[in-house]
Amino acid sequence: MKFFKLTEYFERLEATTKRLEMFDILAELFREASPEDIDKIIYLSQGQLTPPFEGIEIGMSEKLLVRALSEAANTPTKKIEDLFRHTGDLGLVAEKLITGGQKPDVAQVYKELRTIAETSGKGSVEQKINLLSSLLRGVSAKEAKYIARFVIGRLRLGIGDPTVLEALALSEGDRGLRPELERAYNLCSDLGLVAKTLKTKKIEGVRKFKVHVGYPIRMALCERLPSSEDIISKIGRAAIEAKYDGFRCQVHKDGERIEIFSRNLERTTHMFPEIREAAKALPVKTAIFEGEALAYNETTGELLPFQVTIQRKRKHGIEAIAKEYPLKFFAFELLYADGIDYTEKTYLERRKKLESIIKDNPVIEPAEMFETDDPKEIYKYFEEAVERGLEGVVAKRLDAPYTAGSRNFNWIKLKRSYKGELADTVDVCVVGYFMGKGARARFGIGALLGAVYEPETDTFKTVSKIGSGFTEDEFTELKKMLDAIALKHKHPRVDSVMEADVWVEPKYVVTVTADEITRSPSHTAGKDSEGVGYALRFPRAVGFLRDDKNPEDANTVKEIIEMFEQQRKVKVT
Ligand code: AMP
């Protein structure tokens, strides 16, 4: 496929305000793509060069793009900066200045972008600029617009993974294929690979997908219930584990080769030298296991709060910070060991094997666990756990498999609830913002429009307007980050009755607390036939925009309704 053709699809995707039309356009694109191109087309449409776990980033700033444009168009940087100030979009600037006539293939453009990404080390900045300017010089105006947006991470198409899966199934003329595509995706976390397999080996090939060491498995997530009684009546006798508050890590061991992936499947191996070393020593050749890494006090053995653990999140000076804040790793799941896929085995089988592999290791130990069918015992342990600074407990169904990429009652979390506050925080996806009045007006932003996710329709439904919990500096930073992903109209995957002043691509997640959930006609989450949905009452942000969660990791509409029901139950009794 010609790259020009792909940019025509991008244009159509950008113009649509209708969700179903978006699926149709994507399905048409996937149908037209050759098996050689399809993976690249999927990565590029999602603003990436590879699946996130490969960690390949193009690493160009606006400044470098300005210089590349200046070289490519023989125009002084000053003029480009002026145009940028005027339009706020370097894509439009590129479109205006670049007038080449060549029409390269998608594969060619992709290859050159990858070369730019892989150029590193001394003198690489100049090299990157040269490579980009020569790529831009040849192409047409429209292609330049999208290349420019792509290299600085501002494609703004908002195509999430579920959208791609849905469109892939549609492209084969059978929406019923979606669950099988999803299963394969959950095991390899690489949509390009799934799509390529579908194109070359049809759905039979997709059915043969297996766990592979080195390809992250999409992580299982917890449901929630308000009490230990509810837990036992839901799943019966259960395994009760401590809920640690640190970094979730999925460790892949292939002999001496260790890789570690974060919750949203980014490669974080470099952050954890001591876990890497400790994993090498385990008595298995290959393994995949999960757990939580936490800072702890070596003298007292005390676990430290997340605010301390987070200090370990950095690119440089890892060794020094590792000395200052050593980590413990509490392993809670075994997914694979020496050729055997444990994701399909029961919790008890996984745990038994996990305990046989992990013992007498200085850094890695199995998470605390006991079995019970007595709610009182759970509650007692829960109280102690909270007292010790843990977050609560996670109850696990004894006979359940590890359900990759899904949130269900095989795992149930129980956290402390405070009076006048929801039992748990809610993660919302930011879909727009409001300018703000009075004192706020001077920041140009006063509140965010937050939405929860509805997997059934792959849409975001609004649930809250969040105006507190941010400092003045944070508001300024928010505006900058959100303006960079601003859209001309509401994104087709967003359902809202409120009119935001500025709409943005669904990209960032923010965690909020609230006093309670109420019914409200102003929001679309869980809207009934009378147009009344659910809303968070007195929402406030805890922390800033999160980069460890994808938009689809926001809480779901179903969860909001469940939280609403639970809060009613708690009030009655
Ligand atoms: P939450 O983010 O509140 O939905 O809780 C789920 C998270 O708890 C997981 O993603 C893990 O990072 C973390 N966690 C801590 N301890 C455990 C455990 N024993 N089992 C499963 N998840 C745990």
PDB file of C-alpha atoms in Angstrom, residues 221-227 230-232 234-236 238-241 243 393-397 408-415:
ATOM      1  CA  LEU A 221      -7.286  -7.740  37.077  1.00  0.00           C
ATOM      2  CA  CYS A 222      -9.422  -7.700  40.239  1.00  0.00           C
ATOM      3  CA  GLU A 223     -13.121  -7.166  40.687  1.00  0.00           C
ATOM      4  CA  ARG A 224     -14.213  -5.658  43.993  1.00  0.00           C
ATOM      5  CA  LEU A 225     -16.738  -6.484  46.710  1.00  0.00           C
ATOM      6  CA  PRO A 226     -17.581  -4.497  49.839  1.00  0.00           C
ATOM      7  CA  SER A 227     -17.129  -7.212  52.491  1.00  0.00           C
ATOM      8  CA  ASP A 230     -19.736 -11.115  50.016  1.00  0.00           C
ATOM      9  CA  ILE A 231     -16.461 -12.680  48.932  1.00  0.00           C
ATOM     10  CA  ILE A 232     -17.168 -16.070  50.500  1.00  0.00           C
ATOM     11  CA  LYS A 234     -19.490 -15.330  45.762  1.00  0.00           C
ATOM     12  CA  ILE A 235     -16.570 -17.771  45.404  1.00  0.00           C
ATOM     13  CA  GLY A 236     -16.698 -20.049  48.452  1.00  0.00           C
ATOM     14  CA  ALA A 238     -10.763 -18.910  48.718  1.00  0.00           C
ATOM     15  CA  ALA A 239      -7.081 -18.122  48.816  1.00  0.00           C
ATOM     16  CA  ILE A 240      -6.506 -14.866  50.668  1.00  0.00           C
ATOM     17  CA  GLU A 241      -3.386 -12.942  49.698  1.00  0.00           C
ATOM     18  CA  LYS A 243      -2.536  -6.781  48.647  1.00  0.00           C
ATOM     19  CA  VAL A 393      -6.379  -8.256  50.578  1.00  0.00           C
ATOM     20  CA  VAL A 394      -6.998 -10.033  47.292  1.00  0.00           C
ATOM     21  CA  ALA A 395      -9.174 -13.158  47.399  1.00  0.00           C
ATOM     22  CA  LYS A 396      -8.635 -15.704  44.654  1.00  0.00           C
ATOM     23  CA  ARG A 397     -10.904 -18.467  43.427  1.00  0.00           C
ATOM     24  CA  ASN A 408     -13.568 -10.877  36.804  1.00  0.00           C
ATOM     25  CA  PHE A 409     -14.446 -12.479  40.135  1.00  0.00           C
ATOM     26  CA  ASN A 410     -11.576 -14.981  39.978  1.00  0.00           C
ATOM     27  CA  TRP A 411      -9.705 -12.233  41.825  1.00  0.00           C
ATOM     28  CA  ILE A 412     -11.551  -9.974  44.258  1.00  0.00           C
ATOM     29  CA  LYS A 413     -10.010  -7.074  46.101  1.00  0.00           C
ATOM     30  CA  LEU A 414     -11.073  -5.775  49.478  1.00  0.00           C
ATOM     31  CA  LYS A 415      -9.794  -2.363  50.452  1.00  0.00           C
TER      32      LYS A 415
END
